[in-house]
Amino acid sequence: MSSHDPSIVVAALYRFVTLDDYASLRAPLLDEMQRLDVKGTLLLANEGINGTVSGTREAIDGLLSWLKQDARLHDVDHKESYCDAHPFYRTKVKLKREIVTMGVENVDPNHRVGTYVEPEQWNALIDDPEVLVIDTRNDYEVAIGSFEGAVDPETKSFREFPDYVRQHYDPTRHKKVAMFCTGGIRCEKASSFMLNEGFEEVFHLKGGILNYLEKMPQIETRWRGDCFVFDNRVTVRHDLSKGEYEQCHACRMPISRADQASDHYLPGVSCPHCWDSLPEKTRASARERQKQIELAKARNEPHPIGHDPRQPRNDKPA
């Protein structure tokens, strides 16, 4: 830890657990986050808690201690990385129907979930030729990096994942399935769904890619590329330091240095991925947002990042 001081700690946390009183937890949780100067967003739903936050070491420890006072959240899963400044600008606690939106009834990891695989055992599992390895993340995340040999479902949102599975895979033929995602939460829900669909042996990477990158020596890694993260760092490398990608605030796609050198790149307004496809109304909104961002930066104030047009308002990736 000392090598990271005095960095900001970025904590991705979640737990599937029944929270019948989740609505009443919002105000005290928000108060505690504000008291500690913890930034970021946490989602609360009947099925649990999910989100990514940032703060000093003391602030993150304080938040985790506060959460664990509730016995239901004592085992909240969290992964940490570090950066030099807050990757978030605001502090939010939102109430949702699902902490990760799949949109399928009766999928509940609190009652049924696949087999967790520790990072140290993951390489051997995905090297097995009989195992179908599926990246459960969205297409723009997979484009940045993934595990060797993993299948890209080419989904735009997690809501598309159930239909993709039903159209492409058969429980009678695909006996062993291994899945992974950024922090582990999507895989828990995906594994519960696949067990309900009749798949017999369903595995998922415990703690997700971030846990694997933290624990697996780079010389032994099966990971290729950067890992997309849902904060202002955009991507992280294998050592969990900030990657080289930035993000187009018009279409929200991660953009490489080559993309930024393109004639179609205009900060906050367009990039090679969206310059010829965004509606003029969206582009006008992007121009105005970029203007506000520049003004806020000049005043050293938080600035609006805006909504990701690829995601429904109630579908925050994880």
Tab-separated table of C-alpha atoms in Angstrom:
chain	number	residue	atom	x	y	z
A	1	MET	CA	0.000	0.000	0.000
A	2	SER	CA	2.824	2.380	0.797
A	3	SER	CA	3.842	2.551	-2.863
A	4	HIS	CA	0.426	4.040	-3.652
A	5	ASP	CA	0.373	6.738	-0.948
A	6	PRO	CA	-0.998	9.379	-1.067
A	7	SER	CA	-3.186	8.194	-3.956
A	8	ILE	CA	-6.945	8.189	-4.097
A	9	VAL	CA	-8.403	4.712	-3.574
A	10	VAL	CA	-10.981	3.599	-6.154
A	11	ALA	CA	-13.216	0.871	-4.731
A	12	ALA	CA	-15.571	-1.181	-6.910
A	13	LEU	CA	-18.002	-2.910	-4.580
A	14	TYR	CA	-21.135	-5.016	-4.736
A	15	ARG	CA	-23.113	-7.656	-2.930
A	16	PHE	CA	-26.181	-9.614	-3.905
A	17	VAL	CA	-28.266	-9.783	-0.740
A	18	THR	CA	-31.955	-9.201	-0.045
A	19	LEU	CA	-32.494	-5.627	1.137
A	20	ASP	CA	-36.228	-5.279	1.695
A	21	ASP	CA	-35.676	-1.835	3.222
A	22	TYR	CA	-33.264	-0.585	0.551
A	23	ALA	CA	-35.167	2.670	-0.002
A	24	SER	CA	-34.701	3.674	3.631
A	25	LEU	CA	-30.939	3.048	3.367
A	26	ARG	CA	-30.434	5.735	0.737
A	27	ALA	CA	-30.423	8.865	2.922
A	28	PRO	CA	-28.088	7.607	5.691
A	29	LEU	CA	-25.706	6.088	3.132
A	30	LEU	CA	-25.556	9.336	1.159
A	31	ASP	CA	-24.977	11.305	4.361
A	32	GLU	CA	-22.075	9.037	5.317
A	33	MET	CA	-20.489	9.261	1.874
A	34	GLN	CA	-20.719	13.053	1.949
A	35	ARG	CA	-19.328	13.194	5.479
A	36	LEU	CA	-16.320	11.131	4.388
A	37	ASP	CA	-15.935	13.001	1.077
A	38	VAL	CA	-16.395	9.754	-0.851
A	39	LYS	CA	-17.323	10.393	-4.488
A	40	GLY	CA	-18.952	8.123	-7.044
A	41	THR	CA	-22.274	6.326	-7.300
A	42	LEU	CA	-23.787	3.445	-5.347
A	43	LEU	CA	-26.943	1.653	-6.462
A	44	LEU	CA	-29.408	0.120	-4.011
A	45	ALA	CA	-32.118	-2.385	-4.913
A	46	ASN	CA	-34.022	-5.182	-3.295
A	47	GLU	CA	-31.371	-7.567	-4.637
A	48	GLY	CA	-28.363	-5.761	-3.134
A	49	ILE	CA	-25.790	-2.984	-3.590
A	50	ASN	CA	-23.423	-2.100	-6.440
A	51	GLY	CA	-21.166	0.758	-7.492
A	52	THR	CA	-17.739	2.324	-7.665
A	53	VAL	CA	-16.522	5.070	-5.350
A	54	SER	CA	-13.319	6.937	-4.620
A	55	GLY	CA	-11.748	8.603	-1.623
A	56	THR	CA	-8.731	8.687	0.642
A	57	ARG	CA	-7.629	5.467	2.321
A	58	GLU	CA	-9.305	6.602	5.524
A	59	ALA	CA	-12.521	7.548	3.733
A	60	ILE	CA	-12.889	4.227	1.898
A	61	ASP	CA	-12.099	2.275	5.065
A	62	GLY	CA	-14.681	4.375	6.885
A	63	LEU	CA	-17.344	3.703	4.278
A	64	LEU	CA	-16.668	-0.048	4.291
A	65	SER	CA	-16.822	-0.102	8.090
A	66	TRP	CA	-20.121	1.771	7.990
A	67	LEU	CA	-21.601	-0.666	5.459
A	68	LYS	CA	-20.432	-3.694	7.427
A	69	GLN	CA	-22.296	-2.543	10.501
A	70	ASP	CA	-25.292	-3.970	8.650
A	71	ALA	CA	-24.928	-7.764	8.931
A	72	ARG	CA	-26.356	-8.181	5.441
A	73	LEU	CA	-23.456	-6.173	3.991
A	74	HIS	CA	-20.703	-7.598	6.168
A	75	ASP	CA	-19.288	-9.619	3.277
A	76	VAL	CA	-19.582	-6.888	0.635
A	77	ASP	CA	-17.166	-7.700	-2.184
A	78	HIS	CA	-14.751	-4.937	-3.164
A	79	LYS	CA	-11.688	-4.459	-5.341
A	80	GLU	CA	-9.305	-1.532	-5.147
A	81	SER	CA	-7.112	0.407	-7.525
A	82	TYR	CA	-5.436	3.788	-7.194
A	83	CYS	CA	-5.108	7.111	-8.961
A	84	ASP	CA	-3.801	10.576	-8.208
A	85	ALA	CA	-7.162	12.369	-8.104
A	86	HIS	CA	-10.855	11.561	-7.735
A	87	PRO	CA	-12.077	9.889	-10.957
A	88	PHE	CA	-15.621	11.014	-10.063
A	89	TYR	CA	-17.046	14.468	-9.582
A	90	ARG	CA	-20.196	13.839	-7.576
A	91	THR	CA	-21.597	11.709	-4.768
A	92	LYS	CA	-24.793	9.790	-5.534
A	93	VAL	CA	-26.914	6.970	-4.125
A	94	LYS	CA	-29.614	5.737	-6.517
A	95	LEU	CA	-32.569	3.409	-5.994
A	96	LYS	CA	-33.026	0.799	-8.747
A	97	ARG	CA	-35.111	-2.258	-9.596
A	98	GLU	CA	-31.876	-4.188	-10.225
A	99	ILE	CA	-28.286	-3.418	-9.260
A	100	VAL	CA	-27.253	-4.758	-12.652
A	101	THR	CA	-30.025	-4.715	-15.211
A	102	MET	CA	-30.718	-7.937	-17.101
A	103	GLY	CA	-34.489	-7.568	-17.350
A	104	VAL	CA	-35.301	-11.269	-16.852
A	105	GLU	CA	-37.686	-12.397	-14.137
A	106	ASN	CA	-36.692	-14.961	-11.499
A	107	VAL	CA	-32.942	-14.509	-11.925
A	108	ASP	CA	-31.664	-14.193	-8.368
A	109	PRO	CA	-28.017	-14.835	-7.417
A	110	ASN	CA	-29.141	-14.760	-3.785
A	111	HIS	CA	-30.775	-18.153	-4.393
A	112	ARG	CA	-28.799	-19.733	-7.228
A	113	VAL	CA	-25.399	-18.909	-8.649
A	114	GLY	CA	-22.574	-20.579	-10.552
A	115	THR	CA	-19.250	-21.818	-9.216
A	116	TYR	CA	-16.771	-19.121	-8.232
A	117	VAL	CA	-13.270	-19.516	-9.662
A	118	GLU	CA	-10.344	-17.778	-7.968
A	119	PRO	CA	-7.910	-15.900	-10.240
A	120	GLU	CA	-5.205	-18.447	-9.467
A	121	GLN	CA	-7.349	-21.245	-10.960
A	122	TRP	CA	-8.771	-19.235	-13.875
A	123	ASN	CA	-5.992	-19.920	-16.400
A	124	ALA	CA	-6.332	-23.688	-16.072
A	125	LEU	CA	-10.106	-23.469	-16.497
A	126	ILE	CA	-10.108	-21.367	-19.653
A	127	ASP	CA	-7.251	-23.428	-21.137
A	128	ASP	CA	-9.559	-26.483	-21.066
A	129	PRO	CA	-10.741	-26.992	-24.683
A	130	GLU	CA	-14.100	-28.300	-23.430
A	131	VAL	CA	-14.895	-25.033	-21.678
A	132	LEU	CA	-16.851	-22.329	-23.491
A	133	VAL	CA	-15.468	-18.957	-22.308
A	134	ILE	CA	-17.844	-15.996	-22.672
A	135	ASP	CA	-17.063	-12.331	-22.077
A	136	THR	CA	-20.324	-10.987	-20.604
A	137	ARG	CA	-19.402	-7.328	-21.104
A	138	ASN	CA	-20.568	-5.003	-23.862
A	139	ASP	CA	-18.909	-4.742	-27.270
A	140	TYR	CA	-17.083	-1.472	-26.610
A	141	GLU	CA	-15.522	-2.975	-23.458
A	142	VAL	CA	-14.421	-6.161	-25.210
A	143	ALA	CA	-12.811	-4.100	-27.989
A	144	ILE	CA	-10.347	-2.662	-25.449
A	145	GLY	CA	-9.209	-5.992	-24.023
A	146	SER	CA	-10.282	-9.532	-23.140
A	147	PHE	CA	-9.004	-12.983	-22.232
A	148	GLU	CA	-7.373	-15.181	-24.849
A	149	GLY	CA	-9.926	-17.324	-26.653
A	150	ALA	CA	-12.996	-15.678	-25.085
A	151	VAL	CA	-16.176	-15.300	-27.132
A	152	ASP	CA	-17.410	-11.748	-27.736
A	153	PRO	CA	-21.251	-11.721	-27.707
A	154	GLU	CA	-21.176	-8.298	-29.427
A	155	THR	CA	-23.931	-7.024	-27.143
A	156	LYS	CA	-24.676	-3.319	-26.737
A	157	SER	CA	-26.061	-3.769	-23.223
A	158	PHE	CA	-26.428	-6.531	-20.641
A	159	ARG	CA	-30.143	-6.712	-21.473
A	160	GLU	CA	-29.171	-8.372	-24.769
A	161	PHE	CA	-27.193	-11.153	-23.095
A	162	PRO	CA	-30.131	-13.557	-22.391
A	163	ASP	CA	-31.294	-13.506	-26.022
A	164	TYR	CA	-27.726	-13.970	-27.213
A	165	VAL	CA	-27.306	-17.101	-25.070
A	166	ARG	CA	-30.662	-18.559	-26.148
A	167	GLN	CA	-29.855	-18.028	-29.830
A	168	HIS	CA	-26.294	-19.350	-29.821
A	169	TYR	CA	-25.885	-22.037	-27.160
A	170	ASP	CA	-27.503	-25.321	-26.225
A	171	PRO	CA	-27.295	-26.772	-22.696
A	172	THR	CA	-27.166	-30.277	-24.167
A	173	ARG	CA	-24.006	-29.441	-26.162
A	174	HIS	CA	-22.272	-26.779	-24.102
A	175	LYS	CA	-21.684	-28.647	-20.869
A	176	LYS	CA	-19.094	-26.316	-19.306
A	177	VAL	CA	-19.331	-22.547	-19.457
A	178	ALA	CA	-16.952	-20.002	-17.901
A	179	MET	CA	-17.818	-16.295	-17.798
A	180	PHE	CA	-16.156	-13.104	-16.668
A	181	CYS	CA	-16.842	-9.382	-16.369
A	182	THR	CA	-15.182	-6.275	-14.941
A	183	GLY	CA	-15.829	-6.707	-11.225
A	184	GLY	CA	-17.756	-9.965	-10.948
A	185	ILE	CA	-21.317	-8.715	-10.586
A	186	ARG	CA	-22.592	-9.280	-14.125
A	187	CYS	CA	-21.164	-12.808	-14.045
A	188	GLU	CA	-23.077	-13.670	-10.886
A	189	LYS	CA	-26.340	-12.695	-12.531
A	190	ALA	CA	-25.367	-14.297	-15.846
A	191	SER	CA	-24.467	-17.558	-14.106
A	192	SER	CA	-27.795	-17.597	-12.262
A	193	PHE	CA	-29.585	-17.044	-15.564
A	194	MET	CA	-27.684	-19.827	-17.342
A	195	LEU	CA	-28.359	-22.322	-14.569
A	196	ASN	CA	-32.054	-21.488	-14.910
A	197	GLU	CA	-31.715	-22.163	-18.658
A	198	GLY	CA	-30.437	-25.691	-17.995
A	199	PHE	CA	-26.666	-25.315	-18.358
A	200	GLU	CA	-25.099	-27.797	-15.964
A	201	GLU	CA	-21.587	-26.562	-15.152
A	202	VAL	CA	-21.373	-22.786	-14.973
A	203	PHE	CA	-18.253	-21.032	-13.682
A	204	HIS	CA	-17.429	-17.362	-13.202
A	205	LEU	CA	-14.286	-15.442	-12.302
A	206	LYS	CA	-14.511	-14.350	-8.678
A	207	GLY	CA	-14.009	-10.619	-8.367
A	208	GLY	CA	-13.896	-10.264	-12.133
A	209	ILE	CA	-11.102	-8.970	-14.323
A	210	LEU	CA	-9.983	-6.412	-11.747
A	211	ASN	CA	-9.358	-9.142	-9.175
A	212	TYR	CA	-7.488	-11.221	-11.755
A	213	LEU	CA	-5.251	-8.294	-12.766
A	214	GLU	CA	-4.496	-7.579	-9.125
A	215	LYS	CA	-3.541	-11.138	-8.212
A	216	MET	CA	-2.139	-12.700	-11.378
A	217	PRO	CA	1.538	-12.014	-12.236
A	218	GLN	CA	1.784	-10.407	-15.653
A	219	ILE	CA	4.161	-13.116	-16.852
A	220	GLU	CA	1.368	-15.691	-16.342
A	221	THR	CA	-1.524	-13.622	-17.624
A	222	ARG	CA	-4.055	-14.708	-20.238
A	223	TRP	CA	-5.399	-11.143	-20.371
A	224	ARG	CA	-4.716	-9.064	-23.475
A	225	GLY	CA	-5.173	-5.298	-23.705
A	226	ASP	CA	-6.604	-2.803	-21.233
A	227	CYS	CA	-9.658	-3.182	-19.012
A	228	PHE	CA	-12.458	-0.664	-19.458
A	229	VAL	CA	-13.629	0.904	-16.189
A	230	PHE	CA	-16.640	3.095	-15.559
A	231	ASP	CA	-14.940	6.209	-14.284
A	232	ASN	CA	-12.797	9.008	-15.637
A	233	ARG	CA	-9.731	6.781	-15.946
A	234	VAL	CA	-11.554	5.028	-18.844
A	235	THR	CA	-9.182	2.032	-18.861
A	236	VAL	CA	-6.592	0.435	-16.600
A	237	ARG	CA	-3.516	-1.591	-17.495
A	238	HIS	CA	-2.541	-4.961	-16.052
A	239	ASP	CA	-0.904	-3.205	-13.087
A	240	LEU	CA	-4.200	-1.289	-12.545
A	241	SER	CA	-2.610	2.041	-13.447
A	242	LYS	CA	-4.533	4.365	-15.778
A	243	GLY	CA	-4.430	3.267	-19.388
A	244	GLU	CA	-3.875	5.408	-22.482
A	245	TYR	CA	-7.497	5.579	-23.618
A	246	GLU	CA	-9.712	8.618	-23.229
A	247	GLN	CA	-13.474	8.734	-23.738
A	248	CYS	CA	-15.613	10.511	-26.291
A	249	HIS	CA	-18.187	12.445	-24.270
A	250	ALA	CA	-20.543	12.490	-27.265
A	251	CYS	CA	-20.904	8.726	-27.832
A	252	ARG	CA	-19.020	7.503	-24.714
A	253	MET	CA	-16.769	5.198	-26.710
A	254	PRO	CA	-13.193	4.680	-25.471
A	255	ILE	CA	-10.796	6.338	-27.907
A	256	SER	CA	-7.156	5.546	-28.528
A	257	ARG	CA	-4.365	7.987	-29.268
A	258	ALA	CA	-4.813	7.173	-32.955
A	259	ASP	CA	-8.513	8.047	-32.672
A	260	GLN	CA	-7.588	11.374	-31.059
A	261	ALA	CA	-5.286	12.156	-33.977
A	262	SER	CA	-8.140	11.677	-36.450
A	263	ASP	CA	-9.658	14.605	-38.325
A	264	HIS	CA	-13.017	13.329	-37.036
A	265	TYR	CA	-12.068	13.861	-33.393
A	266	LEU	CA	-13.387	17.022	-31.764
A	267	PRO	CA	-13.131	16.859	-27.959
A	268	GLY	CA	-16.521	16.361	-26.378
A	269	VAL	CA	-18.337	16.573	-29.724
A	270	SER	CA	-17.312	13.712	-32.015
A	271	CYS	CA	-14.788	10.934	-32.645
A	272	PRO	CA	-14.103	8.385	-35.419
A	273	HIS	CA	-16.794	6.134	-33.903
A	274	CYS	CA	-19.644	8.659	-34.031
A	275	TRP	CA	-18.758	11.585	-36.303
A	276	ASP	CA	-21.148	10.426	-39.060
A	277	SER	CA	-23.861	8.747	-36.958
A	278	LEU	CA	-24.933	11.022	-34.109
A	279	PRO	CA	-28.226	12.905	-34.625
A	280	GLU	CA	-27.784	16.663	-34.822
A	281	LYS	CA	-29.792	17.083	-31.615
A	282	THR	CA	-27.317	14.853	-29.785
A	283	ARG	CA	-24.357	16.659	-31.351
A	284	ALA	CA	-25.761	20.052	-30.358
A	285	SER	CA	-26.176	18.774	-26.815
A	286	ALA	CA	-22.579	17.521	-26.890
A	287	ARG	CA	-21.316	20.928	-28.013
A	288	GLU	CA	-23.177	22.649	-25.182
A	289	ARG	CA	-21.949	20.093	-22.638
A	290	GLN	CA	-18.363	20.550	-23.796
A	291	LYS	CA	-18.752	24.303	-23.429
A	292	GLN	CA	-19.920	23.805	-19.834
A	293	ILE	CA	-17.046	21.399	-19.179
A	294	GLU	CA	-14.489	23.944	-20.362
A	295	LEU	CA	-16.079	26.675	-18.249
A	296	ALA	CA	-16.125	24.400	-15.193
A	297	LYS	CA	-12.493	23.436	-15.719
A	298	ALA	CA	-11.520	27.106	-15.931
A	299	ARG	CA	-13.245	27.665	-12.578
A	300	ASN	CA	-11.782	24.464	-11.091
A	301	GLU	CA	-15.316	23.159	-10.485
A	302	PRO	CA	-16.940	19.722	-11.073
A	303	HIS	CA	-18.253	19.417	-14.595
A	304	PRO	CA	-21.105	17.419	-16.172
A	305	ILE	CA	-20.041	14.273	-17.999
A	306	GLY	CA	-23.526	13.511	-19.270
A	307	HIS	CA	-25.569	10.375	-19.903
A	308	ASP	CA	-24.262	7.447	-21.919
A	309	PRO	CA	-26.638	7.221	-24.909
A	310	ARG	CA	-25.864	3.499	-25.341
A	311	GLN	CA	-27.356	2.716	-21.921
A	312	PRO	CA	-30.958	3.019	-20.754
A	313	ARG	CA	-31.295	5.415	-17.851
A	314	ASN	CA	-31.758	2.495	-15.429
A	315	ASP	CA	-28.953	0.342	-16.782
A	316	LYS	CA	-25.613	1.215	-15.246
A	317	PRO	CA	-22.927	-1.276	-16.344
A	318	ALA	CA	-20.809	-3.033	-13.767
